[in-house]
Amino acid sequence: MSSELLKKMIESKKKFDKKKNLNIMSKFETISDDEVAMVLALRAKRLRLKQKLTQKEFSKNLELNSASTYSNFEQKGTISLVNFIRVVREFGLLDQLDELFKPTDIKDVLEIYEGNDSKNKRVRKKETK
C-alpha cells in the first residue's frame, strides 16, 4: 500500500472518529470551525427527519441543482452560504439567522436609521513611517 493512500485512510478515520464524538448539543465555543459545520449539519438532519422528508425531497423543496448538494452538507458539513440560507429558510428559522449580525450598539442603530452608515465602509492600511 502506498504511503499516500495510507495517509488518506488515516485522515479519513480521524475525521470519522471526530464526527462520532459530535452531537447536536455540542457547544460551538468548544469545537473547531469544521466541527461547528458538522454540528449544524447534524441539527439540519434532525429537523429534516422530523419533517419525515428524504434528502431528495428536501433538496427539491430547496430548489437545489442537485440532491447531492444537501446530502454532502449532512455528511460533510460543507455547503455554500446561499444554500445554507435556503436550508435555514426552509426550516422557518431565518429570523434566528437575522439575529446574528444585528447592530447592538445604539450609535450603530442610530447611524443606520439616520442614513449615516456610510462611514467605515472600508478599512485602510495604516502607513508606517
Short mmCIF file of C-alpha atoms in Angstrom, two decimals:
data_model
loop_
_atom_site.label_atom_id
_atom_site.label_comp_id
_atom_site.label_asym_id
_atom_site.label_seq_id
_atom_site.Cartn_x
_atom_site.Cartn_y
_atom_site.Cartn_z
CA MET A 1 0.00 0.00 0.00
CA SER A 2 1.38 3.40 -0.93
CA SER A 3 2.19 5.86 1.83
CA GLU A 4 -0.09 8.45 0.20
CA LEU A 5 -3.07 6.09 0.31
CA LEU A 6 -2.26 5.17 3.89
CA LYS A 7 -2.16 8.86 4.87
CA LYS A 8 -5.58 9.41 3.27
CA MET A 9 -7.03 6.41 5.10
CA ILE A 10 -5.67 7.62 8.44
CA GLU A 11 -7.02 11.13 7.84
CA SER A 12 -10.42 9.70 6.89
CA LYS A 13 -10.50 7.62 10.08
CA LYS A 14 -9.62 10.69 12.18
CA LYS A 15 -12.48 12.66 10.62
CA PHE A 16 -14.88 9.78 11.21
CA ASP A 17 -13.83 9.45 14.86
CA LYS A 18 -14.20 13.21 15.36
CA LYS A 19 -17.67 13.15 13.79
CA LYS A 20 -18.67 10.30 16.10
CA ASN A 21 -17.98 12.47 19.16
CA LEU A 22 -20.12 15.38 17.98
CA ASN A 23 -23.80 15.76 18.72
CA ILE A 24 -26.50 18.35 18.17
CA MET A 25 -25.89 19.80 21.63
CA SER A 26 -22.16 20.43 21.14
CA LYS A 27 -21.25 23.97 22.23
CA PHE A 28 -19.74 25.99 19.39
CA GLU A 29 -17.17 27.76 21.54
CA THR A 30 -15.59 24.43 22.50
CA ILE A 31 -15.14 22.98 19.00
CA SER A 32 -13.33 23.84 15.75
CA ASP A 33 -14.92 25.61 12.78
CA ASP A 34 -15.17 22.33 10.84
CA GLU A 35 -16.87 20.74 13.82
CA VAL A 36 -19.33 23.65 14.08
CA ALA A 37 -20.23 22.99 10.43
CA MET A 38 -20.80 19.31 11.25
CA VAL A 39 -22.98 20.13 14.26
CA LEU A 40 -25.08 22.46 12.07
CA ALA A 41 -25.41 19.61 9.56
CA LEU A 42 -26.46 17.19 12.31
CA ARG A 43 -29.07 19.67 13.54
CA ALA A 44 -30.37 20.18 9.99
CA LYS A 45 -30.62 16.42 9.50
CA ARG A 46 -32.60 16.10 12.74
CA LEU A 47 -35.04 18.80 11.61
CA ARG A 48 -35.40 17.22 8.16
CA LEU A 49 -36.14 13.81 9.68
CA LYS A 50 -38.75 15.39 11.99
CA GLN A 51 -40.48 16.59 8.83
CA LYS A 52 -40.33 13.00 7.52
CA LEU A 53 -38.59 14.08 4.32
CA THR A 54 -35.90 12.26 2.40
CA GLN A 55 -32.78 14.17 1.39
CA LYS A 56 -34.04 14.11 -2.19
CA GLU A 57 -37.45 15.54 -1.24
CA PHE A 58 -35.88 18.20 0.94
CA SER A 59 -33.41 19.15 -1.81
CA LYS A 60 -36.31 19.53 -4.22
CA ASN A 61 -38.10 21.84 -1.76
CA LEU A 62 -34.92 23.93 -1.58
CA GLU A 63 -34.71 24.05 -5.38
CA LEU A 64 -31.10 22.90 -5.29
CA ASN A 65 -29.42 21.93 -8.55
CA SER A 66 -28.57 18.51 -7.17
CA ALA A 67 -29.76 16.32 -4.32
CA SER A 68 -26.10 15.58 -3.61
CA THR A 69 -25.60 19.22 -2.57
CA TYR A 70 -27.75 18.72 0.51
CA SER A 71 -26.51 15.18 1.04
CA ASN A 72 -22.92 16.46 1.16
CA PHE A 73 -23.97 19.03 3.74
CA GLU A 74 -25.40 16.38 6.05
CA GLN A 75 -22.41 14.07 5.59
CA LYS A 76 -19.50 16.52 5.50
CA GLY A 77 -20.85 19.81 6.84
CA THR A 78 -19.99 21.65 3.61
CA ILE A 79 -22.47 23.86 1.77
CA SER A 80 -22.41 27.30 0.17
CA LEU A 81 -23.67 30.20 2.25
CA VAL A 82 -26.56 30.81 -0.16
CA ASN A 83 -27.65 27.17 0.04
CA PHE A 84 -27.28 27.23 3.83
CA ILE A 85 -29.62 30.23 3.90
CA ARG A 86 -32.10 28.22 1.79
CA VAL A 87 -31.91 25.39 4.34
CA VAL A 88 -32.49 27.80 7.23
CA ARG A 89 -35.40 29.43 5.37
CA GLU A 90 -36.99 26.04 4.60
CA PHE A 91 -36.94 25.18 8.30
CA GLY A 92 -38.58 28.53 9.10
CA LEU A 93 -35.58 29.71 11.11
CA LEU A 94 -34.47 32.71 9.07
CA ASP A 95 -35.46 35.06 11.91
CA GLN A 96 -32.84 33.38 14.12
CA LEU A 97 -30.20 33.86 11.45
CA ASP A 98 -31.25 37.51 11.21
CA GLU A 99 -30.33 37.98 14.87
CA LEU A 100 -26.68 37.02 14.33
CA PHE A 101 -25.30 40.24 12.88
CA LYS A 102 -27.79 42.85 14.01
CA PRO A 103 -26.22 46.08 15.22
CA THR A 104 -26.23 46.09 19.00
CA ASP A 105 -24.55 49.42 19.72
CA ILE A 106 -27.11 52.27 19.90
CA LYS A 107 -24.79 54.52 17.85
CA ASP A 108 -24.75 51.96 15.03
CA VAL A 109 -28.53 51.68 15.10
CA LEU A 110 -28.96 55.47 15.02
CA GLU A 111 -26.47 55.83 12.14
CA ILE A 112 -28.34 53.25 10.11
CA TYR A 113 -31.71 54.80 10.96
CA GLU A 114 -30.50 58.28 10.02
CA GLY A 115 -28.84 57.03 6.84
CA ASN A 116 -25.34 57.91 8.04
CA ASP A 117 -23.98 54.39 7.96
CA SER A 118 -21.59 55.17 5.10
CA LYS A 119 -18.60 55.70 7.39
CA ASN A 120 -16.17 52.81 7.78
CA LYS A 121 -17.17 51.01 4.63
CA ARG A 122 -13.53 50.16 4.14
CA VAL A 123 -10.56 49.81 6.43
CA ARG A 124 -7.42 51.46 5.18
CA LYS A 125 -3.97 50.18 5.91
CA LYS A 126 -2.11 52.44 8.29
CA GLU A 127 1.01 54.00 6.86
CA THR A 128 4.22 53.08 8.60
CA LYS A 129 6.92 55.70 8.87
#
